[in-house]
């Protein structure tokens, strides 16, 4: 038998007496140290021994406690149970705290209202900023358009296209076509089309029998002025014979539905 | 209620009783006075009988019994039904309190001062433990104890009911220490064998 096993057996022999509480101090301390070290066998044996020792209680001669003991005990227990219940109820919100709770509630409501107001102000500011940005964007776009128009109108490489009217009552229009920047058509004292009808620009192709190519629509302002920019013409200048403008229904047409009011040949 | 009825009819006795005890202890956690009352009525006789046997004084025994049940009421969370049955735990608690009280009146107090308020661990019932009703349980252990050698029985009783150590028993009986150790160990092992055989 090796020493380890001998020691294990030695401790095992002490288990029942330990459960009984009969070990002398030195043996008790030694066994407790052994148990603390984690001996599973001894721990299991001790559990069983404790149960076994508990059965010795039934050796005691029968005896019955007095009814007074029962009464005293239940009185104490009922009082403690009631005190626990009262304490739980009272602990919810003691009377003196109602003031503090009310103040906290008011503060919370005020803070919430203030937060809402601040949030509204922030939202309004954000909306304003958005509008400013949109305006700026619009202005930027307008500036870009204006710059393009200016280039088309002033660049020597642009081709000037006179667009006389078919009727003497109608003013003459002018057009400038820049091969890279697009077409600008300008007019003054141009009568407003009736109703919601619109004026529409066409590119008449050089190709024999080629159909007019639809382009942008325009409506003069109240003074009869307009400036139309076609940044990306549907065809190139070299393939185009003439520019024409007709009056069309609102939204334009795929093909001219009326005779051209203005026509400008591209030389 | 249903489990108590089962136990009273002798149908599936101890299983029902064990479950009932565990259920009642759960009630203590909710401060259920009715649950406490039932536990007291079920077990106070054995607790009192044990404590009286140890202290040999009725009034003092009642004080200790009161302490035991109040400790149960105030520390019911200490009992874990998953670990083992309730009655052995309660009786161990009662024994410990009674012996503590005994030692307060003697110089043996110095040995147990650090354990005065400790609650005992819950011991699991062994596999061979039979599920018996109260009366049969008492009969069984008394019968088995009667089958021990007188010196084994005496040594065990001195250790159990008077809290004496090996050395103290040896001195009291004027016997060698080794002999007393053997009596106690062999006596308990015989009890264990008897319980295993009976199951």
Short mmCIF file of C-alpha atoms in Angstrom, two decimals:
data_model
loop_
_atom_site.label_atom_id
_atom_site.label_comp_id
_atom_site.label_asym_id
_atom_site.label_seq_id
_atom_site.Cartn_x
_atom_site.Cartn_y
_atom_site.Cartn_z
CA UNK A 1 0.00 0.00 0.00
CA UNK A 2 1.52 3.31 -0.95
CA UNK A 3 1.60 6.26 1.38
CA UNK A 4 -0.98 8.21 -0.56
CA UNK A 5 -3.48 5.37 -0.33
CA UNK A 6 -2.64 4.84 3.32
CA UNK A 7 -3.30 8.48 4.03
CA UNK A 8 -6.57 8.32 2.07
CA UNK A 9 -7.71 5.29 4.07
CA UNK A 10 -6.65 6.98 7.26
CA UNK A 11 -8.86 9.96 6.51
CA UNK A 12 -11.67 7.77 5.30
CA UNK A 13 -11.76 6.08 8.67
CA UNK A 14 -12.37 9.41 10.37
CA UNK A 15 -15.39 10.42 8.31
CA UNK A 16 -18.17 8.89 10.44
CA UNK A 17 -16.69 10.23 13.65
CA UNK A 18 -16.32 13.64 12.03
CA UNK A 19 -19.97 13.64 11.02
CA UNK A 20 -20.81 12.70 14.59
CA UNK A 21 -18.66 15.55 15.89
CA UNK A 22 -16.55 13.16 17.89
CA UNK A 23 -13.11 13.86 16.48
CA UNK A 24 -10.51 15.38 18.75
CA UNK A 25 -9.28 18.80 17.63
CA UNK A 26 -6.08 17.65 15.95
CA UNK A 27 -7.74 14.90 13.91
CA UNK A 28 -10.61 17.21 13.06
CA UNK A 29 -8.26 19.91 11.73
CA UNK A 30 -6.31 17.33 9.76
CA UNK A 31 -9.42 15.89 8.13
CA UNK A 32 -10.84 19.34 7.37
CA UNK A 33 -7.60 20.23 5.62
CA UNK A 34 -7.87 16.98 3.64
CA UNK A 35 -11.47 17.76 2.67
CA UNK A 36 -10.55 21.32 1.75
CA UNK A 37 -7.90 19.90 -0.59
CA UNK A 38 -10.79 18.42 -2.58
CA UNK A 39 -10.92 14.71 -1.86
CA UNK A 40 -14.05 13.69 -3.72
CA UNK A 41 -14.29 10.23 -2.14
CA UNK A 42 -14.17 11.63 1.35
CA UNK A 43 -16.64 14.37 0.48
CA UNK A 44 -19.10 11.79 -0.80
CA UNK A 45 -18.57 9.59 2.22
CA UNK A 46 -19.09 12.57 4.50
CA UNK A 47 -22.38 13.44 2.84
CA UNK A 48 -23.60 9.91 3.47
CA UNK A 49 -22.25 9.87 7.01
CA UNK A 50 -24.05 13.12 7.84
CA UNK A 51 -27.33 11.63 6.74
CA UNK A 52 -26.63 8.48 8.75
CA UNK A 53 -25.84 10.47 11.89
CA UNK A 54 -29.06 12.49 11.46
CA UNK A 55 -31.03 9.25 11.82
CA UNK A 56 -29.74 8.90 15.40
CA UNK A 57 -32.15 11.70 16.34
CA UNK A 58 -34.96 9.13 16.22
CA UNK A 59 -33.42 7.35 19.19
CA UNK A 60 -34.62 10.15 21.44
CA UNK A 61 -37.61 9.15 23.57
CA UNK A 62 -40.92 10.50 22.37
CA UNK A 63 -41.86 13.89 23.77
CA UNK A 64 -44.22 16.66 22.86
CA UNK A 65 -43.61 20.39 23.30
CA UNK A 66 -46.19 22.54 25.06
CA UNK A 67 -48.95 24.34 23.21
CA UNK A 68 -47.61 27.54 24.70
CA UNK A 69 -44.41 27.10 22.71
CA UNK A 70 -46.45 26.81 19.55
CA UNK A 71 -48.42 29.89 20.43
CA UNK A 72 -45.32 31.97 21.26
CA UNK A 73 -43.59 30.90 18.08
CA UNK A 74 -46.52 31.63 15.80
CA UNK A 75 -47.02 35.01 17.44
CA UNK A 76 -43.41 35.94 16.70
CA UNK A 77 -43.56 34.62 13.15
CA UNK A 78 -46.83 36.42 12.38
CA UNK A 79 -45.42 39.67 13.75
CA UNK A 80 -42.30 39.32 11.61
CA UNK A 81 -44.31 38.42 8.53
CA UNK A 82 -46.53 41.44 9.06
CA UNK A 83 -43.52 43.68 9.65
CA UNK A 84 -41.95 42.43 6.42
CA UNK A 85 -45.14 43.15 4.50
CA UNK A 86 -45.46 46.63 6.02
CA UNK A 87 -41.82 47.37 5.38
CA UNK A 88 -42.22 46.37 1.74
CA UNK A 89 -45.28 48.61 1.36
CA UNK A 90 -43.68 51.48 3.20
CA UNK A 91 -40.43 51.09 1.37
CA UNK A 92 -42.16 51.73 -1.94
CA UNK A 93 -42.44 55.42 -1.33
CA UNK A 94 -42.32 56.65 2.27
CA UNK A 95 -44.57 59.60 3.02
CA UNK A 96 -41.71 62.05 3.41
CA UNK A 97 -40.47 61.19 -0.03
CA UNK A 98 -43.68 62.20 -1.77
CA UNK A 99 -42.51 65.79 -1.86
CA UNK A 100 -39.21 64.75 -3.38
CA UNK A 101 -40.98 62.49 -5.87
CA UNK A 102 -43.36 65.29 -6.83
CA UNK A 103 -40.47 67.70 -7.29
CA UNK A 104 -38.60 65.15 -9.36
CA UNK A 105 -41.70 64.58 -11.44
CA UNK A 106 -42.14 68.31 -12.06
CA UNK A 107 -38.49 68.65 -12.95
CA UNK A 108 -38.75 65.73 -15.35
CA UNK A 109 -41.85 67.19 -17.00
CA UNK A 110 -40.22 70.62 -17.32
CA UNK A 111 -37.02 69.11 -18.64
CA UNK A 112 -38.99 67.07 -21.14
CA UNK A 113 -40.94 70.16 -22.27
CA UNK A 114 -37.75 72.13 -22.57
CA UNK A 115 -36.16 69.32 -24.50
CA UNK A 116 -39.11 69.32 -26.88
CA UNK A 117 -38.78 73.07 -27.38
CA UNK A 118 -35.08 72.82 -27.99
CA UNK A 119 -35.68 69.97 -30.39
CA UNK A 120 -38.25 72.06 -32.25
CA UNK A 121 -35.80 74.94 -32.50
CA UNK A 122 -33.13 72.59 -33.78
CA UNK A 123 -35.53 71.13 -36.33
CA UNK A 124 -36.51 74.62 -37.50
CA UNK A 125 -32.86 75.58 -37.85
CA UNK A 126 -32.17 72.40 -39.75
CA UNK A 127 -35.08 73.09 -42.09
CA UNK A 128 -33.87 76.62 -42.66
CA UNK A 129 -30.39 75.36 -43.35
CA UNK A 130 -31.79 72.84 -45.80
CA UNK A 131 -33.66 75.56 -47.62
CA UNK A 132 -30.58 77.70 -47.72
CA UNK A 133 -28.58 74.84 -49.09
CA UNK A 134 -31.26 74.12 -51.70
CA UNK A 135 -31.35 77.76 -52.65
CA UNK A 136 -27.61 77.86 -52.87
CA UNK A 137 -27.68 74.74 -54.96
CA UNK A 138 -30.28 76.28 -57.18
CA UNK A 139 -28.24 79.40 -57.44
CA UNK A 140 -25.25 77.33 -58.24
CA UNK A 141 -27.14 75.58 -60.96
CA UNK A 142 -28.44 78.85 -62.27
CA UNK A 143 -24.96 80.23 -62.24
CA UNK A 144 -23.68 77.23 -64.13
CA UNK A 145 -26.43 77.65 -66.69
CA UNK A 146 -25.73 81.32 -66.99
CA UNK A 147 -22.04 80.67 -67.45
CA UNK A 148 -22.75 78.09 -70.13
CA UNK A 149 -25.10 80.40 -71.86
CA UNK A 150 -22.54 83.16 -71.71
CA UNK A 151 -19.89 80.97 -73.28
CA UNK A 152 -22.21 79.86 -76.04
CA UNK A 153 -23.26 83.39 -76.76
CA UNK A 154 -19.79 84.89 -76.66
CA UNK A 155 -17.45 82.17 -77.86
CA UNK A 156 -16.22 82.94 -81.41
CA UNK A 157 -16.45 79.25 -82.22
CA UNK A 158 -20.24 79.34 -81.73
CA UNK A 159 -22.35 79.36 -84.93
CA UNK A 160 -24.96 82.05 -85.15
CA UNK A 161 -28.34 80.90 -86.50
CA UNK A 162 -30.91 83.50 -87.43
CA UNK A 163 -34.46 82.26 -87.01
CA UNK A 164 -36.89 84.50 -88.89
CA UNK A 165 -40.62 84.02 -88.27
CA UNK A 166 -42.96 82.70 -90.91
CA UNK A 167 -45.31 85.54 -90.08
CA UNK A 168 -44.48 89.23 -90.18
CA UNK A 169 -46.34 89.70 -86.89
CA UNK A 170 -43.91 87.53 -85.07
CA UNK A 171 -40.48 88.72 -83.84
CA UNK A 172 -37.22 87.27 -85.06
CA UNK A 173 -35.39 84.77 -82.84
CA UNK A 174 -31.66 84.21 -82.58
CA UNK A 175 -29.78 81.04 -81.86
CA UNK A 176 -26.13 80.27 -81.15
CA UNK A 177 -24.77 76.73 -81.40
CA UNK A 178 -21.47 75.84 -79.69
CA UNK A 179 -20.32 72.40 -80.69
CA UNK A 180 -19.32 71.49 -77.12
CA UNK A 181 -21.51 73.64 -74.93
CA UNK A 182 -24.87 73.37 -76.70
CA UNK A 183 -27.53 75.64 -78.21
CA UNK A 184 -28.96 78.89 -76.87
CA UNK A 185 -32.09 80.35 -78.43
CA UNK A 186 -33.21 83.80 -77.37
CA UNK A 187 -36.31 85.81 -78.12
CA UNK A 188 -38.09 88.98 -77.18
CA UNK A 189 -41.69 90.10 -77.47
CA UNK A 190 -42.70 86.55 -78.23
CA UNK A 191 -46.44 86.04 -77.70
CA UNK A 192 -47.49 83.50 -75.09
CA UNK A 193 -48.95 80.37 -76.62
CA UNK A 194 -52.66 80.02 -75.96
CA UNK A 195 -53.87 78.04 -72.96
CA UNK A 196 -51.23 75.71 -71.69
CA UNK A 197 -49.70 75.10 -75.05
CA UNK A 198 -45.97 75.37 -75.42
CA UNK A 199 -43.28 76.21 -77.96
CA UNK A 200 -40.99 73.34 -78.91
CA UNK A 201 -37.56 73.33 -80.55
CA UNK A 202 -36.79 70.84 -83.36
CA UNK A 203 -33.58 69.86 -85.07
CA UNK A 204 -34.19 69.27 -88.74
CA UNK A 205 -31.66 66.71 -89.94
CA UNK A 206 -29.70 67.03 -93.14
CA UNK A 207 -30.62 63.46 -94.02
CA UNK A 208 -33.07 63.43 -96.90
CA UNK A 209 -36.50 62.51 -95.59
CA UNK A 210 -35.19 62.61 -92.03
CA UNK A 211 -37.85 63.42 -89.48
CA UNK A 212 -37.54 66.45 -87.19
CA UNK A 213 -35.79 65.54 -83.95
CA UNK A 214 -37.68 66.84 -80.88
CA UNK A 215 -35.80 68.98 -78.41
CA UNK A 216 -36.72 71.19 -75.48
CA UNK A 217 -39.86 73.16 -74.84
CA UNK A 218 -40.12 76.79 -73.85
CA UNK A 219 -42.59 79.42 -72.78
CA UNK A 220 -41.73 83.12 -72.80
CA UNK A 221 -42.12 85.11 -69.62
CA UNK A 222 -44.76 87.79 -69.07
CA UNK A 223 -42.65 90.24 -71.05
CA UNK A 224 -42.34 87.92 -73.96
CA UNK A 225 -38.71 87.17 -73.27
CA UNK A 226 -37.09 83.83 -73.18
CA UNK A 227 -33.64 82.23 -73.27
CA UNK A 228 -33.52 78.54 -73.94
CA UNK A 229 -30.39 76.50 -73.25
CA UNK A 230 -30.08 73.08 -74.82
CA UNK A 231 -26.99 71.76 -73.06
CA UNK A 232 -27.03 68.40 -74.80
CA UNK A 233 -28.61 68.69 -78.20
CA UNK A 234 -30.10 65.43 -79.51
CA UNK A 235 -27.89 65.59 -82.58
CA UNK A 236 -24.67 67.22 -83.74
CA UNK A 237 -24.51 70.45 -85.66
CA UNK A 238 -22.88 68.86 -88.67
CA UNK A 239 -25.88 66.54 -89.14
CA UNK A 240 -28.45 69.29 -88.66
CA UNK A 241 -29.85 71.34 -91.51
CA UNK A 242 -31.96 73.76 -89.53
CA UNK A 243 -33.55 74.61 -86.22
CA UNK A 244 -37.33 75.03 -86.08
CA UNK A 245 -39.84 76.02 -83.42
CA UNK A 246 -43.50 75.03 -83.46
CA UNK A 247 -46.37 75.43 -81.08
CA UNK A 248 -47.34 72.16 -79.47
CA UNK A 249 -49.65 70.85 -76.78
CA UNK A 250 -48.45 70.97 -73.17
CA UNK A 251 -45.66 68.45 -72.64
CA UNK A 252 -44.53 68.63 -76.25
CA UNK A 253 -44.91 66.23 -79.15
CA UNK A 254 -42.88 63.49 -80.73
CA UNK A 255 -43.40 65.02 -84.10
CA UNK A 256 -44.52 68.56 -85.03
CA UNK A 257 -48.26 68.94 -85.03
CA UNK A 258 -48.22 72.48 -86.45
CA UNK A 259 -46.28 74.38 -89.07
CA UNK A 260 -43.01 75.90 -87.84
CA UNK A 261 -43.33 79.46 -86.60
CA UNK A 262 -39.59 80.03 -86.75
CA UNK A 263 -37.00 78.28 -88.82
CA UNK A 264 -33.26 78.93 -88.88
CA UNK A 265 -31.00 77.34 -91.39
CA UNK A 266 -27.54 76.35 -90.27
CA UNK A 267 -24.91 77.50 -92.66
CA UNK B 1 -52.76 19.83 0.33
CA UNK B 2 -52.83 17.09 -2.26
CA UNK B 3 -49.40 15.79 -1.27
CA UNK B 4 -50.36 15.74 2.42
CA UNK B 5 -53.45 13.70 1.53
CA UNK B 6 -51.24 11.26 -0.38
CA UNK B 7 -48.99 10.86 2.63
CA UNK B 8 -51.94 10.37 4.98
CA UNK B 9 -53.35 7.64 2.77
CA UNK B 10 -49.98 5.90 2.84
CA UNK B 11 -49.75 6.19 -0.89
CA UNK B 12 -46.19 7.00 -2.06
CA UNK B 13 -45.45 8.13 1.47
CA UNK B 14 -42.07 9.70 1.91
CA UNK B 15 -41.84 10.98 -1.62
CA UNK B 16 -44.96 12.99 -0.95
CA UNK B 17 -43.71 14.07 2.46
CA UNK B 18 -40.34 15.10 1.09
CA UNK B 19 -41.96 17.12 -1.63
CA UNK B 20 -44.38 18.65 0.86
CA UNK B 21 -41.55 19.72 3.15
CA UNK B 22 -39.69 21.29 0.25
CA UNK B 23 -42.85 23.07 -0.85
CA UNK B 24 -43.50 24.36 2.64
CA UNK B 25 -39.94 25.63 2.97
CA UNK B 26 -40.46 27.49 -0.29
CA UNK B 27 -43.46 29.07 1.39
CA UNK B 28 -41.22 30.39 4.15
CA UNK B 29 -39.29 32.32 1.55
CA UNK B 30 -42.54 34.08 0.73
CA UNK B 31 -43.13 34.71 4.46
CA UNK B 32 -46.07 32.33 4.41
CA UNK B 33 -47.06 31.87 8.04
CA UNK B 34 -49.35 28.99 7.16
CA UNK B 35 -46.43 27.10 5.63
CA UNK B 36 -44.42 27.67 8.79
CA UNK B 37 -47.29 26.43 10.91
CA UNK B 38 -47.50 23.22 8.90
CA UNK B 39 -43.76 22.60 9.13
CA UNK B 40 -43.87 23.14 12.86
CA UNK B 41 -46.78 20.76 13.32
CA UNK B 42 -45.10 18.12 11.18
CA UNK B 43 -41.69 18.15 12.85
CA UNK B 44 -41.77 19.87 16.22
CA UNK B 45 -42.24 16.62 18.17
CA UNK B 46 -39.06 15.01 16.87
CA UNK B 47 -37.12 18.24 17.20
CA UNK B 48 -38.31 18.72 20.75
CA UNK B 49 -37.70 15.10 21.67
CA UNK B 50 -34.13 15.30 20.41
CA UNK B 51 -33.39 18.62 22.09
CA UNK B 52 -34.94 17.46 25.36
CA UNK B 53 -32.84 14.26 25.25
CA UNK B 54 -29.72 16.39 24.88
CA UNK B 55 -30.55 19.13 27.41
CA UNK B 56 -32.58 17.10 29.87
CA UNK B 57 -34.56 20.21 30.81
CA UNK B 58 -38.01 20.95 29.35
CA UNK B 59 -38.02 24.73 29.59
CA UNK B 60 -34.55 25.04 28.13
CA UNK B 61 -35.43 22.53 25.44
CA UNK B 62 -38.43 24.63 24.46
CA UNK B 63 -36.24 27.72 24.25
CA UNK B 64 -33.89 25.90 21.93
CA UNK B 65 -36.75 24.50 19.84
CA UNK B 66 -38.09 28.02 19.51
CA UNK B 67 -34.64 29.19 18.38
CA UNK B 68 -34.41 26.37 15.86
CA UNK B 69 -37.76 27.12 14.26
CA UNK B 70 -37.15 30.86 14.26
CA UNK B 71 -33.83 30.23 12.59
CA UNK B 72 -35.66 28.13 10.04
CA UNK B 73 -38.18 30.93 9.50
CA UNK B 74 -35.47 33.56 9.11
CA UNK B 75 -32.97 31.50 7.11
CA UNK B 76 -35.09 29.17 5.03
CA UNK B 77 -32.99 30.00 2.00
CA UNK B 78 -30.17 28.02 3.64
CA UNK B 79 -32.03 24.78 2.94
CA UNK B 80 -31.62 23.56 -0.61
CA UNK B 81 -34.14 20.85 -1.48
CA UNK B 82 -32.00 19.84 -4.45
CA UNK B 83 -29.21 18.83 -2.08
CA UNK B 84 -31.12 16.49 0.20
CA UNK B 85 -34.19 15.83 2.36
CA UNK B 86 -35.44 18.38 4.85
CA UNK B 87 -35.90 16.35 8.03
CA UNK B 88 -32.27 15.21 8.46
CA UNK B 89 -31.18 18.79 7.93
CA UNK B 90 -33.65 20.11 10.47
CA UNK B 91 -32.69 17.49 13.05
CA UNK B 92 -28.99 18.24 12.54
CA UNK B 93 -29.71 21.93 13.03
CA UNK B 94 -31.62 21.12 16.21
CA UNK B 95 -28.85 18.91 17.53
CA UNK B 96 -26.20 21.52 16.84
CA UNK B 97 -28.20 24.22 18.63
CA UNK B 98 -28.85 21.98 21.58
CA UNK B 99 -25.18 21.03 21.90
CA UNK B 100 -24.18 24.68 21.55
CA UNK B 101 -26.50 25.46 24.44
CA UNK B 102 -25.02 22.59 26.42
CA UNK B 103 -21.51 23.82 25.83
CA UNK B 104 -22.34 27.38 26.81
CA UNK B 105 -22.65 26.01 30.32
CA UNK B 106 -19.33 24.22 30.23
CA UNK B 107 -15.74 24.78 29.39
CA UNK B 108 -16.30 22.87 26.16
CA UNK B 109 -17.64 26.11 24.68
CA UNK B 110 -14.14 26.95 23.46
CA UNK B 111 -14.33 24.13 20.92
CA UNK B 112 -17.48 25.27 19.18
CA UNK B 113 -17.56 29.03 19.52
CA UNK B 114 -16.94 29.58 15.83
CA UNK B 115 -19.89 27.36 14.89
CA UNK B 116 -22.57 28.82 17.14
CA UNK B 117 -24.62 30.41 14.38
CA UNK B 118 -23.61 28.24 11.46
CA UNK B 119 -26.29 26.32 9.65
CA UNK B 120 -25.46 22.69 8.89
CA UNK B 121 -24.94 21.58 5.30
CA UNK B 122 -27.77 19.68 3.66
CA UNK B 123 -26.89 16.00 3.35
CA UNK B 124 -28.11 13.95 0.44
CA UNK B 125 -30.01 10.80 1.30
CA UNK B 126 -27.99 7.70 0.30
CA UNK B 127 -29.17 5.43 -2.45
CA UNK B 128 -30.18 2.73 -0.02
CA UNK B 129 -32.44 5.08 1.93
CA UNK B 130 -35.95 3.77 1.98
CA UNK B 131 -38.90 6.02 1.87
CA UNK B 132 -40.59 5.32 5.16
CA UNK B 133 -43.21 7.09 7.11
CA UNK B 134 -42.31 8.62 10.43
CA UNK B 135 -43.31 5.72 12.64
CA UNK B 136 -41.43 3.13 10.63
CA UNK B 137 -38.39 5.33 10.44
CA UNK B 138 -38.25 5.54 14.23
CA UNK B 139 -38.80 1.82 14.64
CA UNK B 140 -36.10 1.04 12.13
CA UNK B 141 -33.31 3.02 13.72
CA UNK B 142 -34.21 1.94 17.23
CA UNK B 143 -34.25 -1.66 16.16
CA UNK B 144 -30.89 -1.41 14.43
CA UNK B 145 -29.36 0.41 17.36
CA UNK B 146 -30.61 -2.33 19.64
CA UNK B 147 -28.62 -4.77 17.57
CA UNK B 148 -25.29 -3.06 18.31
CA UNK B 149 -22.93 -4.10 21.04
CA UNK B 150 -23.80 -2.23 24.25
CA UNK B 151 -20.43 -0.47 24.28
CA UNK B 152 -20.87 0.62 20.67
CA UNK B 153 -24.35 1.96 21.44
CA UNK B 154 -23.12 3.75 24.56
CA UNK B 155 -20.18 5.37 22.80
CA UNK B 156 -22.36 6.55 19.94
CA UNK B 157 -24.97 7.95 22.30
CA UNK B 158 -22.34 9.83 24.27
CA UNK B 159 -21.00 11.34 21.10
CA UNK B 160 -24.39 12.12 19.63
CA UNK B 161 -26.46 13.26 22.61
CA UNK B 162 -23.72 14.77 24.73
CA UNK B 163 -21.36 16.01 22.05
CA UNK B 164 -18.35 14.25 23.52
CA UNK B 165 -15.20 13.66 21.53
CA UNK B 166 -13.28 10.40 21.29
CA UNK B 167 -10.94 11.46 24.10
CA UNK B 168 -13.77 12.62 26.32
CA UNK B 169 -15.67 9.38 25.83
CA UNK B 170 -12.52 7.37 26.48
CA UNK B 171 -12.03 9.33 29.69
CA UNK B 172 -15.65 8.98 30.74
CA UNK B 173 -15.73 5.25 30.11
CA UNK B 174 -12.18 4.73 31.23
CA UNK B 175 -11.37 2.97 28.02
CA UNK B 176 -8.45 3.29 25.59
CA UNK B 177 -8.85 5.95 22.91
CA UNK B 178 -8.34 3.45 20.09
CA UNK B 179 -11.04 1.22 21.51
CA UNK B 180 -13.55 4.05 21.66
CA UNK B 181 -12.70 5.03 18.10
CA UNK B 182 -13.35 1.46 16.97
CA UNK B 183 -16.62 1.23 18.86
CA UNK B 184 -17.97 4.37 17.28
CA UNK B 185 -16.77 3.63 13.78
CA UNK B 186 -17.84 -0.01 13.78
CA UNK B 187 -21.15 0.82 15.42
CA UNK B 188 -22.00 3.39 12.77
CA UNK B 189 -20.91 1.05 10.00
CA UNK B 190 -23.19 -1.63 11.39
CA UNK B 191 -26.05 0.82 11.44
CA UNK B 192 -25.32 1.67 7.84
CA UNK B 193 -25.21 -2.00 6.87
CA UNK B 194 -28.49 -2.53 8.66
CA UNK B 195 -30.11 0.29 6.74
CA UNK B 196 -28.73 -1.00 3.46
CA UNK B 197 -29.94 -4.51 4.21
CA UNK B 198 -33.38 -3.30 5.24
CA UNK B 199 -33.72 -1.43 1.93
#
